[in-house]
XYZ file of C-alpha atoms in Angstrom:
714
model
C 87.938 146.437 87.322
C 90.719 143.758 86.418
C 93.122 146.274 84.375
C 92.285 149.263 85.952
C 93.994 149.069 89.934
C 93.421 153.010 90.627
C 89.600 152.738 90.111
C 89.772 149.928 92.542
C 91.620 152.089 95.332
C 90.073 155.327 94.698
C 86.726 153.540 95.279
C 88.259 151.697 98.395
C 89.236 155.085 99.441
C 85.930 156.730 99.028
C 84.332 154.156 101.054
C 86.647 154.354 103.984
C 86.156 158.026 103.914
C 82.309 157.325 104.059
C 82.674 155.018 106.853
C 84.707 157.549 108.866
C 82.469 160.630 108.362
C 78.761 159.101 107.759
C 78.784 155.892 109.623
C 80.856 156.744 112.329
C 81.507 160.548 112.843
C 82.355 160.693 116.104
C 85.892 159.080 115.163
C 86.039 160.572 111.737
C 85.642 164.206 113.041
C 87.710 163.953 116.297
C 90.731 165.366 115.012
C 88.490 168.311 114.200
C 86.350 168.621 117.144
C 89.624 168.481 119.303
C 90.782 171.671 117.241
C 87.825 173.367 117.667
C 87.995 173.172 121.436
C 91.131 175.037 121.288
C 89.903 177.320 119.289
C 87.261 178.069 121.711
C 89.767 178.468 124.378
C 91.977 180.540 122.547
C 88.843 182.691 121.587
C 87.716 183.010 125.149
C 90.914 184.474 126.214
C 90.808 187.646 123.849
C 93.832 187.565 121.585
C 95.148 189.315 119.613
C 96.081 188.082 115.719
C 98.793 188.301 113.986
C 99.505 186.717 110.409
C 99.658 187.732 106.979
C 96.598 188.407 104.576
C 96.263 185.716 101.924
C 93.567 187.455 99.921
C 91.157 189.963 100.380
C 87.328 189.743 98.818
C 84.870 192.592 98.358
C 81.761 191.661 99.933
C 78.015 193.555 100.230
C 78.928 195.154 103.660
C 82.790 195.526 103.510
C 85.387 192.854 102.832
C 86.621 189.814 103.679
C 90.145 189.325 104.905
C 91.557 185.748 104.955
C 94.263 185.721 107.412
C 96.853 182.642 107.003
C 97.630 181.252 110.630
C 100.907 178.801 111.634
C 98.928 175.779 111.275
C 97.981 175.957 107.507
C 94.552 177.196 108.614
C 92.913 180.533 107.805
C 91.074 183.185 110.240
C 88.355 185.543 107.863
C 88.281 189.061 109.104
C 85.464 191.169 108.632
C 85.920 194.593 107.158
C 84.697 197.614 107.242
C 86.732 199.413 105.042
C 89.581 197.965 103.007
C 92.400 198.540 105.466
C 95.853 196.511 103.992
C 96.421 194.806 101.029
C 97.204 191.125 100.409
C 101.074 189.695 101.630
C 100.422 192.379 104.227
C 101.714 191.258 107.817
C 99.151 192.861 110.258
C 97.816 192.508 114.143
C 94.283 192.574 114.564
C 92.293 193.389 117.680
C 88.360 192.779 117.907
C 86.058 189.425 118.422
C 86.629 186.258 117.149
C 83.939 182.898 116.722
C 83.217 179.568 115.063
C 80.788 178.613 112.709
C 77.834 176.688 113.985
C 76.369 173.408 112.534
C 72.886 173.991 111.057
C 69.880 173.745 113.401
C 67.095 173.495 110.485
C 66.407 171.124 108.534
C 67.607 172.319 104.987
C 69.964 175.558 106.322
C 73.222 176.104 104.964
C 75.772 174.020 107.628
C 78.331 176.674 108.552
C 80.586 174.188 110.645
C 81.050 171.143 107.896
C 81.828 174.861 105.322
C 84.941 175.822 107.702
C 85.947 172.506 107.846
C 85.740 171.703 104.636
C 87.473 175.046 103.904
C 90.147 174.025 106.591
C 88.781 177.861 108.452
C 89.783 178.167 112.145
C 87.224 181.123 112.630
C 85.784 184.432 111.803
C 86.665 187.609 113.464
C 84.992 190.965 113.298
C 87.722 193.366 113.013
C 87.967 196.443 115.356
C 91.678 197.804 114.568
C 93.721 196.664 112.032
C 97.820 197.720 112.108
C 100.119 196.997 109.362
C 103.185 196.189 110.853
C 105.275 195.062 107.592
C 104.246 195.455 104.052
C 104.311 192.185 102.107
C 106.274 193.568 98.869
C 105.597 191.459 95.469
C 104.637 187.947 96.892
C 102.684 185.804 95.215
C 99.321 187.365 97.353
C 100.016 190.703 96.343
C 100.691 189.891 92.544
C 97.581 187.854 92.433
C 95.238 190.823 93.909
C 96.761 193.038 91.435
C 96.337 190.703 88.641
C 92.347 190.217 89.532
C 92.078 194.104 90.345
C 93.463 194.607 86.580
C 91.708 192.695 84.710
C 88.238 192.927 87.066
C 88.581 196.415 86.819
C 89.022 195.827 82.784
C 85.812 193.840 82.672
C 84.038 196.692 84.235
C 85.038 199.090 81.339
C 83.894 196.848 78.808
C 80.678 195.681 80.221
C 77.737 197.288 82.329
C 75.760 196.077 84.870
C 74.893 193.082 85.195
C 77.048 191.714 82.631
C 80.061 193.017 83.983
C 79.170 191.101 87.217
C 78.363 188.160 85.096
C 82.057 188.481 83.228
C 83.793 188.242 86.319
C 82.488 185.571 87.554
C 82.891 183.579 84.332
C 86.147 184.389 83.923
C 88.036 185.057 87.288
C 85.920 183.189 89.815
C 84.753 186.242 91.635
C 81.196 186.801 92.327
C 81.574 189.848 94.749
C 79.296 191.568 92.023
C 77.157 189.418 90.763
C 73.633 190.117 90.993
C 71.953 187.909 93.129
C 68.552 187.727 90.433
C 70.705 186.764 87.362
C 72.471 184.319 90.008
C 68.923 182.634 91.160
C 67.354 182.932 87.386
C 70.571 180.960 86.319
C 70.206 178.186 88.723
C 66.798 178.039 88.364
C 67.186 177.770 84.767
C 69.779 174.968 85.068
C 72.363 176.992 83.724
C 74.076 177.849 86.838
C 77.422 176.034 86.102
C 78.623 178.913 83.491
C 78.953 181.350 86.293
C 81.734 179.259 88.259
C 84.659 178.414 86.791
C 83.985 174.370 86.102
C 85.399 171.824 84.251
C 83.792 173.199 80.819
C 85.277 176.400 81.241
C 89.038 174.807 81.637
C 88.499 172.732 79.083
C 87.628 175.815 76.614
C 90.361 177.997 77.462
C 92.925 174.879 77.414
C 92.098 174.350 73.745
C 92.664 177.644 72.973
C 95.522 178.077 74.585
C 96.925 174.513 73.203
C 95.341 175.799 69.371
C 97.537 179.306 69.337
C 100.558 177.182 71.010
C 100.112 174.409 67.826
C 100.952 176.924 65.583
C 104.460 178.313 66.921
C 105.414 175.173 68.941
C 106.166 171.611 68.395
C 103.522 169.365 70.089
C 105.057 168.144 73.098
C 106.130 171.885 74.435
C 102.393 172.901 73.009
C 100.879 170.729 75.315
C 103.362 171.384 78.407
C 102.749 175.476 77.833
C 99.280 174.704 77.801
C 99.345 172.439 81.166
C 101.161 175.409 82.637
C 98.888 177.974 81.353
C 95.930 176.390 82.918
C 97.122 175.656 86.477
C 98.187 179.435 86.211
C 94.516 180.054 85.553
C 93.599 177.896 88.021
C 95.265 179.464 90.415
C 94.452 182.920 89.475
C 90.429 181.768 89.350
C 91.028 180.161 93.026
C 91.417 176.938 92.738
C 87.549 175.874 92.757
C 87.290 171.626 92.837
C 85.652 171.625 89.568
C 88.940 173.887 88.011
C 91.466 171.503 89.727
C 89.685 168.553 88.497
C 89.885 169.519 84.903
C 93.738 170.982 85.014
C 94.357 167.500 86.550
C 92.835 165.170 84.388
C 93.493 167.445 81.415
C 97.481 167.388 82.217
C 96.878 163.467 83.091
C 95.735 163.469 79.384
C 98.660 165.559 77.779
C 101.096 163.100 79.909
C 99.486 160.013 78.169
C 99.986 161.271 75.001
C 103.852 162.860 75.370
C 104.642 158.695 76.529
C 102.541 157.454 73.815
C 99.820 155.705 75.820
C 95.974 156.120 75.243
C 94.284 157.892 77.914
C 91.873 155.523 80.141
C 88.859 157.549 81.119
C 87.782 156.009 84.344
C 91.478 155.526 85.210
C 92.154 159.572 84.634
C 89.065 160.101 86.784
C 89.899 157.981 89.541
C 93.162 159.479 89.466
C 92.157 162.238 89.628
C 89.762 162.126 92.658
C 92.045 160.053 94.857
C 94.402 163.254 94.287
C 91.908 165.326 95.408
C 90.412 163.862 98.477
C 93.986 162.683 99.336
C 94.602 166.493 99.817
C 90.822 167.729 101.035
C 88.788 164.654 102.207
C 85.650 166.257 103.248
C 85.832 167.616 99.633
C 83.803 164.049 98.770
C 81.089 165.734 100.889
C 80.885 169.290 98.959
C 78.530 169.837 96.187
C 80.922 171.124 93.969
C 83.008 168.001 94.206
C 80.285 165.475 93.646
C 78.412 167.760 90.971
C 81.715 168.125 88.936
C 82.433 164.411 88.677
C 78.658 163.173 88.526
C 79.037 165.608 85.331
C 81.468 164.419 83.716
C 80.645 160.652 84.243
C 76.591 161.499 82.740
C 78.387 163.069 79.181
C 80.552 160.321 79.075
C 78.075 157.111 80.089
C 75.045 158.642 80.561
C 74.087 159.069 77.068
C 73.820 155.251 76.605
C 70.303 155.352 77.958
C 69.297 157.568 74.954
C 71.501 156.193 72.243
C 69.353 152.832 72.988
C 66.025 154.117 71.878
C 65.669 152.513 68.519
C 62.744 154.442 67.452
C 64.153 158.085 67.816
C 66.436 159.079 64.826
C 69.849 159.011 65.479
C 70.852 162.658 64.537
C 68.179 163.573 67.580
C 69.904 160.660 69.779
C 73.328 162.352 69.325
C 72.167 165.516 70.161
C 70.365 164.906 73.037
C 72.309 161.880 74.700
C 75.186 164.307 76.181
C 72.606 166.907 77.946
C 70.125 164.446 78.810
C 73.287 162.019 80.179
C 74.441 164.927 82.378
C 70.980 166.382 83.577
C 70.396 162.317 85.145
C 73.509 162.338 86.988
C 73.245 165.771 88.238
C 69.993 166.739 88.928
C 69.242 164.031 91.777
C 72.804 165.853 93.410
C 71.406 168.994 93.021
C 67.951 168.017 94.881
C 69.929 166.564 97.329
C 72.455 169.634 98.419
C 69.901 171.975 96.673
C 66.664 170.771 97.000
C 65.603 171.956 93.811
C 66.523 171.193 89.904
C 65.308 172.667 86.707
C 63.039 169.934 84.996
C 64.002 171.293 81.375
C 66.913 172.715 82.251
C 68.595 170.342 79.832
C 67.033 171.881 76.757
C 68.331 175.135 77.219
C 72.270 173.832 77.704
C 71.577 171.853 74.283
C 72.376 175.777 73.022
C 74.398 177.230 76.288
C 77.002 174.370 76.172
C 78.097 175.219 72.972
C 77.465 178.956 72.948
C 79.977 178.832 76.159
C 83.109 178.563 73.717
C 81.767 181.246 72.230
C 81.262 183.502 75.202
C 84.569 182.504 76.548
C 86.661 182.976 73.262
C 85.298 186.537 72.630
C 85.481 187.386 76.361
C 89.159 186.812 76.708
C 89.421 188.738 73.324
C 87.412 191.623 74.513
C 89.236 191.275 77.944
C 92.898 191.302 76.316
C 91.754 193.559 73.033
C 90.399 195.902 75.146
C 93.613 196.276 77.863
C 95.508 197.764 74.355
C 92.796 200.027 73.249
C 88.686 200.050 75.100
C 88.078 200.401 71.683
C 89.491 197.195 70.009
C 87.502 195.047 72.726
C 84.022 196.862 72.063
C 82.922 194.337 69.265
C 83.726 191.274 71.154
C 82.347 192.913 74.362
C 78.973 193.423 72.379
C 78.846 189.540 71.257
C 79.190 188.335 74.636
C 76.706 190.392 75.844
C 74.027 189.522 73.329
C 74.529 185.526 74.161
C 74.223 186.550 77.803
C 71.142 188.256 77.026
C 69.704 185.136 74.870
C 70.655 182.999 78.107
C 68.724 185.151 80.166
C 65.862 184.751 77.858
C 66.385 180.757 77.582
C 66.185 181.266 81.195
C 62.783 182.297 81.399
C 61.850 180.781 78.769
C 62.408 177.711 80.683
C 60.883 178.610 83.991
C 57.476 179.445 81.986
C 57.306 175.652 80.970
C 54.962 173.481 83.039
C 56.071 171.865 86.288
C 60.019 173.740 85.632
C 61.163 173.065 89.203
C 61.223 169.687 91.052
C 61.719 170.798 94.961
C 62.162 168.993 97.961
C 65.156 166.798 99.341
C 65.099 162.864 98.065
C 65.673 160.205 100.465
C 68.997 158.232 100.574
C 66.843 155.351 99.285
C 65.343 157.135 96.500
C 69.300 158.641 95.642
C 70.214 155.246 95.493
C 67.029 153.903 93.291
C 67.715 156.925 91.021
C 71.631 155.716 90.136
C 70.551 152.173 90.027
C 68.156 152.529 87.282
C 70.587 154.754 85.540
C 73.257 151.516 85.849
C 70.626 149.712 84.546
C 71.660 149.882 80.882
C 74.770 148.767 81.728
C 73.755 145.395 83.205
C 71.608 145.060 80.432
C 74.542 145.116 77.542
C 76.861 143.720 79.848
C 74.912 140.587 79.642
C 72.038 140.721 77.097
C 68.665 139.172 78.334
C 68.285 136.325 76.174
C 66.031 133.781 78.200
C 62.481 134.185 79.475
C 63.772 134.289 83.471
C 66.311 136.541 82.879
C 63.649 139.323 81.126
C 61.742 138.984 84.038
C 64.504 139.695 86.572
C 65.288 142.450 84.918
C 62.051 143.906 84.589
C 61.373 142.881 88.352
C 64.293 145.024 89.345
C 63.073 148.082 86.908
C 59.715 147.694 88.823
C 60.636 147.619 92.333
C 63.577 150.840 92.100
C 60.940 152.388 90.310
C 58.553 152.219 92.890
C 61.327 153.435 95.319
C 61.986 156.842 93.195
C 58.572 157.443 93.849
C 58.026 156.451 97.443
C 57.490 158.898 99.858
C 56.878 158.552 104.109
C 52.807 159.013 104.908
C 51.637 160.590 107.471
C 52.252 164.176 109.568
C 54.687 166.198 111.115
C 54.939 169.744 113.054
C 57.978 171.558 113.030
C 58.884 174.012 115.119
C 61.941 175.741 113.242
C 64.732 177.913 115.333
C 64.314 181.121 113.725
C 66.219 182.826 117.162
C 64.362 185.696 118.899
C 60.986 184.365 117.317
C 58.385 181.712 116.579
C 57.592 179.617 113.715
C 55.789 176.414 112.710
C 54.994 174.559 109.677
C 52.242 171.977 109.654
C 52.311 169.221 107.046
C 49.781 166.437 106.273
C 49.125 165.412 103.156
C 48.929 167.595 100.670
C 48.042 170.618 103.489
C 50.500 172.804 104.868
C 50.419 175.508 107.432
C 52.137 178.028 108.814
C 51.723 179.703 112.076
C 54.371 182.955 112.429
C 57.149 183.632 110.732
C 59.949 185.142 112.455
C 63.369 187.000 110.898
C 65.701 184.403 109.863
C 63.587 184.266 106.393
C 66.679 183.632 103.828
C 68.840 181.631 106.389
C 65.615 178.991 107.854
C 62.274 179.478 106.681
C 63.043 179.165 102.738
C 65.593 176.444 102.976
C 62.812 174.364 104.637
C 60.567 175.137 102.445
C 62.397 173.994 99.403
C 63.877 171.161 101.092
C 60.551 170.157 101.888
C 59.398 170.417 98.367
C 56.797 173.106 99.471
C 55.302 175.323 96.683
C 51.985 176.238 98.320
C 51.089 177.090 101.712
C 47.511 176.881 102.097
C 47.308 178.963 105.255
C 49.536 181.238 106.960
C 48.200 182.564 110.867
C 49.632 185.294 112.402
C 49.282 185.610 115.821
C 51.073 188.974 116.601
C 52.037 191.795 114.056
C 55.429 192.116 115.647
C 58.434 191.379 113.506
C 59.389 188.235 115.190
C 56.193 186.757 114.378
C 55.484 188.623 110.895
C 58.463 189.682 108.922
C 59.081 186.188 107.449
C 55.714 185.982 106.036
C 56.244 189.501 103.937
C 58.849 188.266 102.502
C 57.432 184.565 102.009
C 54.427 186.535 100.425
C 56.614 188.399 97.834
C 58.609 185.505 97.006
C 57.700 184.305 93.654
C 58.783 180.858 94.297
C 55.423 180.397 96.940
C 51.766 181.036 96.733
C 49.620 181.654 99.938
C 46.393 180.965 99.447
C 44.806 182.522 102.853
C 46.024 184.798 105.455
C 44.164 184.282 109.019
C 44.633 186.897 111.386
C 43.158 188.524 114.587
C 40.520 191.067 114.367
C 41.606 192.831 117.010
C 41.746 196.519 116.587
C 45.556 197.312 118.158
C 46.564 195.045 115.605
C 45.824 196.995 112.641
C 49.128 198.168 111.874
C 50.786 199.240 108.646
C 53.240 196.176 108.259
C 50.019 193.794 108.575
C 48.108 195.745 105.761
C 51.107 195.360 103.676
C 51.091 192.073 103.884
C 47.317 191.746 103.614
C 47.701 193.583 100.272
C 50.552 191.227 99.277
C 48.157 188.011 99.917
C 45.559 189.645 97.865
C 48.127 190.294 95.061
C 48.958 186.858 94.041
C 44.851 185.845 94.634
C 44.881 184.824 97.987
C 42.067 185.546 100.803
C 42.233 187.238 104.218
C 40.368 186.265 107.292
C 40.072 188.275 110.509
C 39.071 186.496 113.317
C 38.075 185.514 116.817
C 37.566 183.153 119.359
C 34.920 180.694 117.998
C 36.261 180.728 114.455
C 36.886 177.178 113.133
C 38.545 176.038 109.727
C 39.393 172.292 108.717
C 41.236 171.451 106.059
C 41.867 167.464 105.208
C 43.036 166.144 108.712
C 44.069 169.215 109.991
C 41.354 171.464 112.079
C 41.928 174.657 114.001
C 40.063 176.532 116.711
C 40.498 180.040 117.970
C 40.625 180.332 121.698
C 41.473 184.299 121.989
C 41.119 186.871 121.487
C 37.347 187.629 122.083
C 34.995 189.905 119.922
C 33.701 191.952 122.828
C 37.327 192.760 124.995
C 39.383 195.519 123.973
C 42.529 195.177 124.132
C 45.628 197.824 125.452
C 48.530 195.153 125.225
C 49.126 194.239 122.057
C 50.419 190.540 123.221
C 47.121 190.111 125.212
C 45.528 190.626 121.425
C 47.433 187.728 120.374
C 45.560 185.024 118.594
C 45.471 181.793 120.047
C 44.646 178.822 118.102
C 44.693 174.988 118.841
C 45.414 172.774 116.214
C 44.232 169.255 116.095
C 45.724 166.526 113.957
C 45.163 162.676 113.825
C 43.751 162.941 117.597
C 47.226 164.665 118.272
C 46.112 168.918 119.386
C 49.204 171.614 119.387
C 48.008 174.887 121.268
C 50.146 178.311 119.833
C 49.446 180.999 122.202
C 51.681 183.598 120.827
C 52.545 186.761 123.205
C 49.376 186.610 125.412
C 50.301 187.191 128.696
C 48.986 185.182 132.129
C 46.226 187.827 132.595
C 44.745 186.226 128.804
C 45.509 183.100 130.551
C 43.458 183.367 133.428
C 40.459 184.927 131.742
C 38.962 181.258 130.611
C 39.674 177.435 131.076
C 41.944 175.996 128.562
C 41.341 172.814 126.830
C 43.978 169.722 127.534
C 46.709 169.600 124.790
C 49.326 167.324 123.627
C 51.936 169.900 122.482
C 51.892 173.594 124.272
C 54.406 176.227 122.468
C 55.133 178.576 125.204
C 53.643 182.254 125.011
C 56.503 185.200 124.647
C 59.425 183.005 123.819
C 59.453 181.679 127.911
C 58.681 184.891 129.131
C 57.902 184.892 133.174
C 54.764 186.996 132.713
C 53.248 183.955 131.020
C 52.716 179.854 131.284
C 52.064 180.304 134.809
C 51.090 177.209 137.326
C 47.506 177.489 136.695
C 47.491 177.721 132.927
C 50.312 174.606 132.716
C 47.937 172.236 135.112
C 44.547 173.206 132.769
C 46.352 172.590 129.082
C 48.187 169.625 131.170
C 50.770 169.493 128.074
C 53.071 166.484 127.469
C 55.450 168.488 125.451
C 56.074 172.250 125.935
C 57.991 174.200 123.215
C 59.889 177.378 124.064
C 61.060 179.067 120.833
C 64.065 181.449 121.254
C 67.349 183.110 120.429
C 70.657 182.018 121.660
C 72.096 184.577 124.218
C 69.068 186.805 123.692
C 68.869 190.215 125.139
C 66.002 189.618 127.141
C 67.276 186.672 129.108
C 64.217 184.326 127.422
C 63.546 181.784 128.552
C 63.107 183.131 131.692
C 64.282 180.666 134.812
C 60.867 181.181 136.639
C 59.171 179.522 133.933
C 61.660 176.634 133.543
C 61.181 176.490 136.992
C 57.187 175.935 137.036
C 58.048 173.483 134.174
C 60.314 171.010 136.201
C 58.565 170.926 139.417
C 55.184 170.393 137.608
C 56.843 167.763 135.718
C 56.312 168.665 132.474
C 58.911 167.924 129.926
C 59.753 170.445 127.602
C 62.650 171.602 124.495
C 64.116 174.901 123.882
C 64.637 175.801 120.109
C 67.819 177.803 121.290
C 69.817 174.430 122.762
C 67.927 171.780 120.403
C 67.523 173.600 116.937
C 64.438 172.825 115.348
C 61.796 170.111 116.840
C 60.042 168.201 114.530
C 57.109 165.877 116.362
C 55.057 163.357 114.327
C 53.447 159.728 115.769
C 55.143 157.059 116.666
C 52.585 154.349 117.207
C 49.632 155.584 119.690
C 52.140 158.327 120.928
C 54.066 161.538 119.687
C 57.818 161.345 118.986
C 60.374 164.435 119.022
C 63.440 164.984 116.865
C 66.021 167.937 118.036
C 67.668 168.958 114.472
C 70.598 169.964 116.126
C 73.684 168.104 115.589
C 72.072 165.492 113.737
C 75.268 164.538 111.543
C 76.214 162.905 115.032
C 72.422 161.211 115.725
C 69.172 162.841 115.938
C 66.449 159.717 116.295
C 63.449 160.726 117.039
C 62.504 159.980 121.250
């Protein structure tokens, strides 16, 4: 690094950002937190917003407009109809709010997103008035170009190919089919539907190849750089696109002044410039994946090229794809909790074919503007290639162990990248002595062991699903779920991916209402997961059409359905379950009182789940003492009475409810009973998800909310 000062400066700056935002987040986020307090005071004053519309994006349920504020931040306006144009000056009345931090493991972090993208708040528009039209500024030019080119794409390709080409050529994902996006992600080729570095490279080479025929090399490179920056602006200036444009511009500058480009210096200078402008980009998935992929393509192939028994032509073919795959896959697991195992095989075909797709796609769009018939030929070629991408993705997913899931530990991430670095250590200092060979082998063994090391033991997680219930019990290979509320896509599925879960051994439904069961219906319909058993009450009052639908879904995937009552018991591994209610003989007139009440035991600790049972049920029998109580009916005053609490005598009570819910849960009466009885309690609406584990001979609980500034087990 002695002759690469830019590399040293960049590494030092990155370490400083990590220190500020990860090690001492209360320092790094101080500016944001003060600003967010000011924004909250502004929103509570019921203001009227005034400003200029920067751009408008179509969404599934209306439109999203970006209102430029005076301090450089933006407000995101949510519109039912497109009532203005980009560049217009508007006055807006409505209701505003700030995004919240993630309250569950694996959940999308809204607060981190708005900080990274300089968004002040979101605003639901009630009335919007245009008091000055914008004219033909950059905002209006951007909107018109997007509309014209997007309309041309829609005329050339049918859906879903038009949505793919809009995303691929313009960075517009508003019409991108969700199933296609998921398929590409799981197949390992999601990079082709985003404006990435490879897109800019291909576009730049196309522009340069054309201009070289008509211009001197110096002018051709200058005009190519300008064309690239125009394309970056037109497509939304993603981090990956900015990285590619900066690096290609630096390459042209080096060539024009007669200097040889140094890859590592160029890459470091690009990262430094981006991070000076947007420091929080360091923690974005797009930033990390873009730079990791480039490092993998450039350096990661060394590990493959050193294999002497593999034919040279095969090493040359596999090395770039495997190098990028090796550097990107750990980050994909870290950010998205899943990565395709065999995706590099598909990329051996897709990456070269992307040059043809982009070239033909641009040709079809330009020629089609002259006459629709002129663009049909290239458009059909693009459609054929995209169809092969879809077929290839399905082929990859059909392979054994196609998708790896679960967020790795930080120690595993460090170990993986240290293993990737070992070949450089090997070649930098060839191992000529037995002692150095043993040291190399020992380091390799330790790092490999760390990669596969995961903490043992069990945990019970009460997810924050708003006004509903959901608990996930994990012990070894055993996974049980008790209830699943309304937030499947936003909370439950991300958590299962985060934990690397493929199969749920049993789902237990305490009550057929949507706040207990709707998540299970979505889970059973999701091909990414397998449900082996459904346990529910046999009370006649719970026989609903929705519950029958869930039963059919479980049976269709080969699972079993068990309808049970008091006395039923089951054990799997270290986890056992006993049903305490409802009674087989009783006839219930209230669905809540027919709730399935179960007691789960793990490793000597007990958990009592009470569904929506009322105090009337609580008084019908003697209840066994339990370490943790999930309070009935989200903390309703009609449950969890004093007599019941004295029998259960919980060490901790969990109340699962939504923030500012319309029922007022948890009711003050319940909180007073818990407080007066000396019972500790936690509310998911305040703490977010609650994770309970064993710590020595006692229970330890961790509240997930705001874990970016803390969150240790208590």
